[in-house]
mmCIF file of C-alpha atoms and ligand atoms in Angstrom:
data_model
loop_
_atom_site.group_PDB
_atom_site.id
_atom_site.type_symbol
_atom_site.label_atom_id
_atom_site.label_comp_id
_atom_site.label_asym_id
_atom_site.label_seq_id
_atom_site.Cartn_x
_atom_site.Cartn_y
_atom_site.Cartn_z
ATOM 1 C CA MET A 9 -190.707 -98.606 2.274
ATOM 2 C CA ASP A 10 -189.801 -95.751 -0.121
ATOM 3 C CA GLU A 11 -188.956 -92.790 1.875
ATOM 4 C CA ARG A 12 -189.103 -90.427 -1.132
ATOM 5 C CA ARG A 13 -192.690 -90.106 -0.276
ATOM 6 C CA ALA A 14 -195.224 -87.213 -1.211
ATOM 7 C CA PRO A 15 -195.082 -84.928 1.652
ATOM 8 C CA GLY A 16 -197.563 -86.140 4.222
ATOM 9 C CA GLU A 17 -197.522 -89.743 3.166
ATOM 10 C CA LEU A 18 -195.066 -91.222 5.842
ATOM 11 C CA GLY A 19 -194.890 -88.162 7.759
ATOM 12 C CA PRO A 20 -196.020 -87.358 11.379
ATOM 13 C CA ARG A 21 -199.322 -88.252 11.900
ATOM 14 C CA ARG A 22 -200.093 -88.532 15.802
ATOM 15 C CA ALA A 23 -197.949 -85.632 16.820
ATOM 16 C CA LEU A 24 -199.914 -83.440 14.368
ATOM 17 C CA SER A 25 -203.253 -84.962 15.274
ATOM 18 C CA THR A 26 -203.568 -85.790 18.561
ATOM 19 C CA ARG A 27 -203.970 -83.861 21.748
ATOM 20 C CA PRO A 28 -201.729 -85.089 24.270
ATOM 21 C CA GLY A 29 -203.326 -86.321 27.714
ATOM 22 C CA GLU A 30 -202.460 -85.061 31.033
ATOM 23 C CA ILE A 31 -198.829 -85.299 32.022
ATOM 24 C CA ARG A 32 -198.492 -85.151 35.627
ATOM 25 C CA VAL A 33 -195.435 -86.305 37.501
ATOM 26 C CA GLY A 34 -193.756 -86.168 41.202
ATOM 27 C CA PRO A 35 -195.056 -85.233 44.696
ATOM 28 C CA SER A 36 -196.628 -82.248 43.445
ATOM 29 C CA ARG A 37 -198.167 -83.831 40.411
ATOM 30 C CA VAL A 38 -197.013 -81.015 38.601
ATOM 31 C CA ARG A 39 -198.489 -81.010 34.987
ATOM 32 C CA LEU A 40 -195.998 -81.025 32.089
ATOM 33 C CA ASP A 41 -198.603 -80.939 29.220
ATOM 34 C CA GLY A 42 -198.414 -77.144 28.133
ATOM 35 C CA GLY A 43 -200.206 -75.337 31.086
ATOM 36 C CA ALA A 44 -198.033 -73.882 33.452
ATOM 37 C CA PHE A 45 -194.595 -73.031 32.293
ATOM 38 C CA VAL A 46 -192.224 -75.574 33.712
ATOM 39 C CA VAL A 47 -188.615 -75.414 34.715
ATOM 40 C CA ALA A 48 -186.223 -78.480 35.544
ATOM 41 C CA ALA A 49 -182.722 -77.599 36.664
ATOM 42 C CA GLY A 50 -180.017 -79.283 38.396
ATOM 43 C CA PRO A 51 -176.567 -80.300 37.343
ATOM 44 C CA CYS A 52 -175.422 -81.921 34.134
ATOM 45 C CA ALA A 53 -174.241 -84.957 35.796
ATOM 46 C CA VAL A 54 -174.918 -86.327 39.262
ATOM 47 C CA GLU A 55 -171.557 -86.313 41.110
ATOM 48 C CA THR A 56 -171.882 -86.090 44.751
ATOM 49 C CA ARG A 57 -174.759 -86.392 47.582
ATOM 50 C CA ASP A 58 -173.954 -82.792 48.610
ATOM 51 C CA GLN A 59 -174.209 -81.913 45.114
ATOM 52 C CA MET A 60 -177.326 -82.885 44.758
ATOM 53 C CA GLU A 61 -178.653 -81.759 47.959
ATOM 54 C CA GLN A 62 -177.454 -78.352 47.346
ATOM 55 C CA SER A 63 -178.893 -78.338 43.745
ATOM 56 C CA ALA A 64 -182.316 -79.703 45.119
ATOM 57 C CA GLU A 65 -182.334 -77.224 47.575
ATOM 58 C CA ALA A 66 -181.599 -74.354 45.302
ATOM 59 C CA SER A 67 -184.164 -75.418 42.643
ATOM 60 C CA TRP A 68 -186.817 -75.688 44.967
ATOM 61 C CA ARG A 69 -186.145 -72.340 46.990
ATOM 62 C CA ALA A 70 -186.212 -70.674 43.289
ATOM 63 C CA GLY A 71 -189.560 -72.457 42.419
ATOM 64 C CA ALA A 72 -188.625 -75.092 39.871
ATOM 65 C CA PRO A 73 -190.551 -78.360 40.275
ATOM 66 C CA LEU A 74 -188.288 -80.807 38.612
ATOM 67 C CA LEU A 75 -184.613 -81.872 39.351
ATOM 68 C CA ARG A 76 -182.339 -82.988 36.548
ATOM 69 C CA GLY A 77 -179.059 -84.911 36.884
ATOM 70 C CA GLY A 78 -177.378 -87.222 34.258
ATOM 71 C CA VAL A 79 -176.257 -90.548 35.519
ATOM 72 C CA HIS A 80 -175.474 -92.077 32.387
ATOM 73 C CA LYS A 81 -173.524 -89.374 30.524
ATOM 74 C CA PRO A 82 -173.151 -89.492 26.503
ATOM 75 C CA ARG A 83 -169.482 -87.864 26.116
ATOM 76 C CA THR A 84 -168.101 -87.042 23.097
ATOM 77 C CA SER A 85 -164.650 -88.655 24.447
ATOM 78 C CA PRO A 86 -164.510 -92.059 25.981
ATOM 79 C CA TYR A 87 -161.989 -90.475 28.577
ATOM 80 C CA ALA A 88 -164.471 -88.014 30.019
ATOM 81 C CA PHE A 89 -166.546 -88.740 33.119
ATOM 82 C CA GLN A 90 -169.169 -91.126 31.911
ATOM 83 C CA GLY A 91 -171.630 -90.639 34.965
ATOM 84 C CA LEU A 92 -171.971 -92.533 38.330
ATOM 85 C CA GLY A 93 -174.629 -94.965 36.835
ATOM 86 C CA ASP A 94 -177.212 -96.466 39.536
ATOM 87 C CA GLU A 95 -175.541 -95.032 42.433
ATOM 88 C CA GLY A 96 -176.133 -91.857 40.760
ATOM 89 C CA LEU A 97 -179.720 -92.557 40.411
ATOM 90 C CA ALA A 98 -180.021 -93.113 44.132
ATOM 91 C CA LEU A 99 -178.574 -89.679 44.781
ATOM 92 C CA LEU A 100 -180.894 -88.006 42.410
ATOM 93 C CA SER A 101 -184.277 -89.700 43.446
ATOM 94 C CA ARG A 102 -182.985 -89.203 47.183
ATOM 95 C CA ALA A 103 -182.389 -85.564 46.597
ATOM 96 C CA GLY A 104 -185.478 -84.959 44.465
ATOM 97 C CA ARG A 105 -187.923 -86.863 47.189
ATOM 98 C CA GLU A 106 -186.375 -84.820 50.214
ATOM 99 C CA ARG A 107 -187.134 -81.721 48.467
ATOM 100 C CA GLY A 108 -190.585 -82.808 46.767
ATOM 101 C CA LEU A 109 -189.229 -82.537 43.562
ATOM 102 C CA ALA A 110 -189.752 -84.549 40.341
ATOM 103 C CA THR A 111 -186.968 -85.832 38.680
ATOM 104 C CA ILE A 112 -185.381 -86.200 35.134
ATOM 105 C CA ALA A 113 -182.366 -88.145 33.797
ATOM 106 C CA GLU A 114 -181.143 -89.436 30.592
ATOM 107 C CA VAL A 115 -181.494 -92.817 29.375
ATOM 108 C CA MET A 116 -178.968 -93.987 26.725
ATOM 109 C CA ASP A 117 -179.755 -97.641 26.122
ATOM 110 C CA THR A 118 -182.698 -99.933 26.459
ATOM 111 C CA SER A 119 -180.730 -102.062 29.309
ATOM 112 C CA GLN A 120 -180.914 -99.054 31.670
ATOM 113 C CA ILE A 121 -184.712 -98.767 31.120
ATOM 114 C CA PRO A 122 -186.138 -101.061 33.740
ATOM 115 C CA ARG A 123 -183.958 -99.625 36.424
ATOM 116 C CA MET A 124 -184.588 -95.875 35.533
ATOM 117 C CA VAL A 125 -188.456 -96.286 35.055
ATOM 118 C CA ASP A 126 -188.609 -97.166 38.930
ATOM 119 C CA ASP A 127 -186.499 -94.325 40.126
ATOM 120 C CA VAL A 128 -186.925 -91.368 37.589
ATOM 121 C CA ASP A 129 -190.281 -89.283 36.905
ATOM 122 C CA VAL A 130 -189.206 -88.230 33.395
ATOM 123 C CA LEU A 131 -187.018 -90.027 31.037
ATOM 124 C CA GLN A 132 -184.642 -88.069 28.760
ATOM 125 C CA VAL A 133 -183.826 -89.134 25.404
ATOM 126 C CA GLY A 134 -180.666 -87.156 24.510
ATOM 127 C CA ALA A 135 -179.478 -85.389 21.425
ATOM 128 C CA ARG A 136 -177.193 -87.977 20.422
ATOM 129 C CA ASN A 137 -180.134 -90.984 20.633
ATOM 130 C CA MET A 138 -183.100 -88.954 18.900
ATOM 131 C CA GLN A 139 -182.987 -91.467 16.155
ATOM 132 C CA ASN A 140 -182.047 -94.619 18.329
ATOM 133 C CA PHE A 141 -185.087 -96.525 17.292
ATOM 134 C CA SER A 142 -184.915 -99.650 19.182
ATOM 135 C CA LEU A 143 -184.553 -97.138 22.517
ATOM 136 C CA LEU A 144 -187.766 -95.024 21.234
ATOM 137 C CA LYS A 145 -189.649 -98.242 20.615
ATOM 138 C CA ALA A 146 -188.681 -99.593 24.177
ATOM 139 C CA LEU A 147 -189.531 -96.165 25.802
ATOM 140 C CA ALA A 148 -193.243 -96.165 23.948
ATOM 141 C CA LYS A 149 -194.010 -99.475 26.334
ATOM 142 C CA THR A 150 -193.267 -97.509 29.093
ATOM 143 C CA ARG A 151 -195.339 -95.274 31.185
ATOM 144 C CA ARG A 152 -193.200 -92.729 31.801
ATOM 145 C CA PRO A 153 -192.944 -89.424 30.127
ATOM 146 C CA VAL A 154 -190.311 -88.715 27.757
ATOM 147 C CA LEU A 155 -188.461 -85.561 27.199
ATOM 148 C CA LEU A 156 -187.229 -85.970 23.323
ATOM 149 C CA LYS A 157 -184.307 -83.673 22.641
ATOM 150 C CA ARG A 158 -183.959 -82.557 19.137
ATOM 151 C CA GLY A 159 -180.839 -84.256 17.360
ATOM 152 C CA PHE A 160 -177.830 -81.642 16.677
ATOM 153 C CA SER A 161 -178.339 -82.645 12.925
ATOM 154 C CA ALA A 162 -182.051 -83.181 12.822
ATOM 155 C CA THR A 163 -184.703 -81.409 10.649
ATOM 156 C CA VAL A 164 -188.028 -80.750 12.582
ATOM 157 C CA GLU A 165 -189.516 -83.260 10.331
ATOM 158 C CA GLU A 166 -186.972 -86.008 11.536
ATOM 159 C CA TRP A 167 -187.692 -84.718 15.027
ATOM 160 C CA LEU A 168 -191.142 -85.038 14.795
ATOM 161 C CA LEU A 169 -191.091 -88.393 13.381
ATOM 162 C CA ALA A 170 -188.600 -89.720 16.297
ATOM 163 C CA ALA A 171 -191.508 -88.407 18.474
ATOM 164 C CA GLU A 172 -193.805 -90.572 16.250
ATOM 165 C CA TYR A 173 -192.115 -93.770 17.396
ATOM 166 C CA LEU A 174 -193.064 -93.033 21.018
ATOM 167 C CA LEU A 175 -196.770 -91.654 20.320
ATOM 168 C CA ASP A 176 -197.599 -94.387 17.710
ATOM 169 C CA GLY A 177 -195.876 -97.227 20.019
ATOM 170 C CA GLY A 178 -198.396 -96.291 22.789
ATOM 171 C CA ASN A 179 -196.520 -93.497 25.090
ATOM 172 C CA GLU A 180 -198.484 -90.108 24.549
ATOM 173 C CA GLN A 181 -196.498 -88.558 27.185
ATOM 174 C CA VAL A 182 -194.126 -86.960 25.090
ATOM 175 C CA ILE A 183 -192.216 -83.467 25.586
ATOM 176 C CA LEU A 184 -190.131 -82.218 22.935
ATOM 177 C CA CYS A 185 -186.934 -80.236 23.802
ATOM 178 C CA GLU A 186 -184.931 -77.909 21.198
ATOM 179 C CA ARG A 187 -181.400 -78.146 22.408
ATOM 180 C CA GLY A 188 -179.598 -76.170 19.487
ATOM 181 C CA ILE A 189 -178.445 -77.377 16.303
ATOM 182 C CA ARG A 190 -175.138 -77.528 14.904
ATOM 183 C CA THR A 191 -174.093 -74.921 12.451
ATOM 184 C CA PHE A 192 -171.133 -72.962 11.126
ATOM 185 C CA GLU A 193 -170.924 -70.678 14.136
ATOM 186 C CA PRO A 194 -168.234 -71.793 16.497
ATOM 187 C CA SER A 195 -168.714 -68.943 19.284
ATOM 188 C CA THR A 196 -171.687 -70.769 20.758
ATOM 189 C CA ARG A 197 -171.845 -74.499 21.462
ATOM 190 C CA ASN A 198 -174.707 -74.731 19.360
ATOM 191 C CA THR A 199 -177.244 -72.725 17.472
ATOM 192 C CA LEU A 200 -180.525 -72.085 19.499
ATOM 193 C CA ASP A 201 -183.256 -72.562 16.677
ATOM 194 C CA LEU A 202 -186.210 -70.818 18.469
ATOM 195 C CA ALA A 203 -187.976 -70.815 15.170
ATOM 196 C CA SER A 204 -188.392 -74.284 15.623
ATOM 197 C CA VAL A 205 -189.850 -73.920 18.769
ATOM 198 C CA ALA A 206 -192.571 -71.362 17.417
ATOM 199 C CA LEU A 207 -192.918 -73.858 14.438
ATOM 200 C CA VAL A 208 -193.569 -77.042 16.362
ATOM 201 C CA LYS A 209 -196.022 -75.240 18.825
ATOM 202 C CA GLN A 210 -197.792 -74.575 15.743
ATOM 203 C CA ARG A 211 -197.748 -77.932 14.042
ATOM 204 C CA THR A 212 -198.190 -80.146 17.061
ATOM 205 C CA HIS A 213 -199.691 -80.193 20.364
ATOM 206 C CA LEU A 214 -196.904 -81.582 22.240
ATOM 207 C CA PRO A 215 -195.279 -79.280 25.138
ATOM 208 C CA VAL A 216 -192.010 -77.871 23.751
ATOM 209 C CA TRP A 217 -189.050 -77.186 26.063
ATOM 210 C CA VAL A 218 -186.003 -75.398 25.495
ATOM 211 C CA ASP A 219 -182.350 -76.261 26.937
ATOM 212 C CA PRO A 220 -180.374 -72.993 26.614
ATOM 213 C CA SER A 221 -177.510 -74.428 28.486
ATOM 214 C CA HIS A 222 -176.612 -77.055 25.631
ATOM 215 C CA ALA A 223 -177.981 -74.550 23.066
ATOM 216 C CA THR A 224 -175.454 -71.761 23.855
ATOM 217 C CA GLY A 225 -172.657 -73.693 26.170
ATOM 218 C CA VAL A 226 -171.956 -70.177 27.676
ATOM 219 C CA ARG A 227 -173.458 -69.379 31.143
ATOM 220 C CA GLU A 228 -173.995 -65.682 30.383
ATOM 221 C CA LEU A 229 -176.114 -66.616 27.538
ATOM 222 C CA VAL A 230 -178.299 -68.863 29.453
ATOM 223 C CA ILE A 231 -180.706 -66.034 30.960
ATOM 224 C CA PRO A 232 -181.463 -64.143 28.045
ATOM 225 C CA MET A 233 -182.034 -67.205 25.802
ATOM 226 C CA SER A 234 -184.553 -68.674 28.335
ATOM 227 C CA LEU A 235 -186.337 -65.472 28.379
ATOM 228 C CA ALA A 236 -186.161 -65.419 24.760
ATOM 229 C CA ALA A 237 -187.354 -69.279 24.640
ATOM 230 C CA ALA A 238 -190.589 -68.263 26.924
ATOM 231 C CA ALA A 239 -191.409 -65.301 24.671
ATOM 232 C CA ALA A 240 -191.192 -67.659 21.508
ATOM 233 C CA GLY A 241 -193.873 -69.852 23.272
ATOM 234 C CA ALA A 242 -191.922 -72.571 24.956
ATOM 235 C CA ASP A 243 -193.490 -74.594 27.625
ATOM 236 C CA GLY A 244 -190.642 -75.352 29.761
ATOM 237 C CA LEU A 245 -186.736 -74.993 30.170
ATOM 238 C CA LEU A 246 -184.297 -77.335 31.147
ATOM 239 C CA ILE A 247 -181.327 -75.822 33.041
ATOM 240 C CA GLU A 248 -177.883 -76.897 33.920
ATOM 241 C CA ILE A 249 -177.034 -75.527 37.581
ATOM 242 C CA HIS A 250 -173.940 -76.444 39.634
ATOM 243 C CA PRO A 251 -173.014 -75.372 43.375
ATOM 244 C CA SER A 252 -169.730 -74.784 42.253
ATOM 245 C CA PRO A 253 -169.625 -74.695 38.259
ATOM 246 C CA GLN A 254 -165.723 -74.240 38.032
ATOM 247 C CA ASP A 255 -165.325 -77.736 39.921
ATOM 248 C CA ALA A 256 -168.313 -79.420 37.917
ATOM 249 C CA LEU A 257 -167.198 -83.011 36.001
ATOM 250 C CA CYS A 258 -169.426 -81.981 33.095
ATOM 251 C CA ASP A 259 -170.405 -78.753 31.352
ATOM 252 C CA GLY A 260 -169.301 -76.332 33.951
ATOM 253 C CA THR A 261 -169.009 -73.375 31.566
ATOM 254 C CA GLN A 262 -172.585 -73.555 30.970
ATOM 255 C CA ALA A 263 -173.815 -74.165 34.147
ATOM 256 C CA LEU A 264 -175.580 -71.349 36.104
ATOM 257 C CA THR A 265 -174.303 -70.494 39.842
ATOM 258 C CA PHE A 266 -177.323 -70.388 42.365
ATOM 259 C CA PRO A 267 -177.708 -66.897 42.385
ATOM 260 C CA MET A 268 -177.590 -66.451 38.970
ATOM 261 C CA PHE A 269 -180.587 -69.172 38.738
ATOM 262 C CA ASP A 270 -182.290 -66.856 41.336
ATOM 263 C CA VAL A 271 -182.050 -63.915 39.016
ATOM 264 C CA LEU A 272 -183.360 -66.258 35.911
ATOM 265 C CA MET A 273 -186.381 -67.619 37.696
ATOM 266 C CA ALA A 274 -187.329 -64.027 38.998
ATOM 267 C CA ARG A 275 -186.969 -62.281 35.460
ATOM 268 C CA LEU A 276 -188.953 -65.567 33.913
ATOM 269 C CA LYS A 277 -191.732 -64.818 36.555
ATOM 270 C CA THR A 278 -192.056 -61.357 35.528
ATOM 271 C CA LEU A 279 -192.088 -62.287 31.840
ATOM 272 C CA LEU A 280 -194.500 -64.957 32.078
ATOM 273 C CA HIS A 281 -196.884 -62.834 34.081
ATOM 274 C CA ALA A 282 -196.629 -60.208 31.275
ATOM 275 C CA LEU A 283 -197.579 -62.914 28.589
ATOM 276 C CA GLY A 284 -200.528 -64.157 30.714
ATOM 277 C CA ARG A 285 -198.738 -67.619 31.935
ATOM 278 C CA GLU A 286 -198.135 -69.110 35.327
ATOM 279 C CA LEU A 287 -195.009 -70.775 36.489
ATOM 280 C CA ALA A 288 -195.410 -74.180 37.769
ATOM 281 C CA ALA A 289 -194.421 -74.447 41.573
ATOM 282 C CA PRO A 290 -192.845 -77.218 43.325
ATOM 283 C CA ALA A 291 -194.616 -79.008 46.098
ATOM 284 C CA THR A 292 -194.889 -77.605 49.773
ATOM 285 C CA LEU A 293 -192.479 -79.114 51.961
ATOM 286 C CA PRO A 294 -193.584 -80.893 54.732
ATOM 287 C CA THR A 295 -192.580 -78.450 57.805
ATOM 288 C CA ALA A 296 -189.898 -80.604 58.842
ATOM 289 C CA VAL A 297 -187.908 -80.582 55.755
ATOM 290 C CA ALA A 298 -188.808 -76.953 55.412
ATOM 291 C CA ARG A 299 -186.997 -76.091 58.657
ATOM 292 C CA THR A 300 -183.682 -77.438 57.713
ATOM 293 C CA PRO A 301 -181.278 -74.827 56.886
HETATM 294 C C1 LIG B 21 -177.400 -83.409 28.957
HETATM 295 O O1 LIG B 21 -178.910 -82.880 29.039
HETATM 296 O O2 LIG B 21 -176.790 -83.315 29.586
HETATM 297 C C2 LIG B 21 -177.251 -83.703 27.583
HETATM 298 C C3 LIG B 21 -176.132 -84.468 27.284
HETATM 299 O O3 LIG B 21 -177.945 -83.008 26.430
HETATM 300 P P1 LIG B 21 -178.035 -83.311 24.967
HETATM 301 O O4 LIG B 21 -178.347 -84.509 24.734
HETATM 302 O O5 LIG B 21 -178.787 -82.240 24.467
HETATM 303 O O6 LIG B 21 -176.403 -82.938 24.177
HETATM 304 MN MN1 LIG B 22 -174.830 -81.251 30.092
#
């Protein structure tokens, strides 16, 4: 097919025209379809049971209804920690379940889908896989919501067309996530393109999240960029936190400490209130779990 087309001929259709259905996940059936503002927090990579339990506790306490944690890690170097795989999946889902949190993890390959659809509430497609069309086509056939990150060299049009593979393939539960693009600026890991958030919110009905952790790569910039994302109209945030960022096996420099995450959530609540939006809350815990110190 000729891709040198007139604008609109082969461009996004469903992303521009369909209003997404309800997206609800996890024990509290938290809505991800653009109503209340949603925060997903957790470490870059699942490392240990203790790390996941502490992260789940910190997320829940601060009021984030989703727990993140990568088990298959797309690392630039083959010598870097690649993730715990299925063993990590069990730790993530267990920690989420114990705190009543929905879970989100990255799927890198079609072979990982069958195992992950059972254990994870939201499947993340990473920046490096945004145009992995076989993966997108396979995910289109699942019933799980997909968080589609923008590729770091992808235009907004290419991002929406990647979403189109999911939507047209039968999965309407699509959430877009801006995670920064590669520019000439080396002082941040990527350049956070917040104009894309406002633009995509105007062009589509899909919920749009922002990942200020990968967008900046700098812990101290995560709070201000999170607030800026909410002000720009984002529907949610994907935030990396770690009980001990200096010991993290992956992306420690951008992980918030738990006290920093508390500050972020408190400021976010104030900002969202001023914007007339609510923060989605985690499930209330069963009494037995709530008493656990
Ligand atoms: C991640 O969320 O840990 C990740 C690898 O993100 P990205 O695909 O945006 O680099
Ligand atoms: Mn990471």
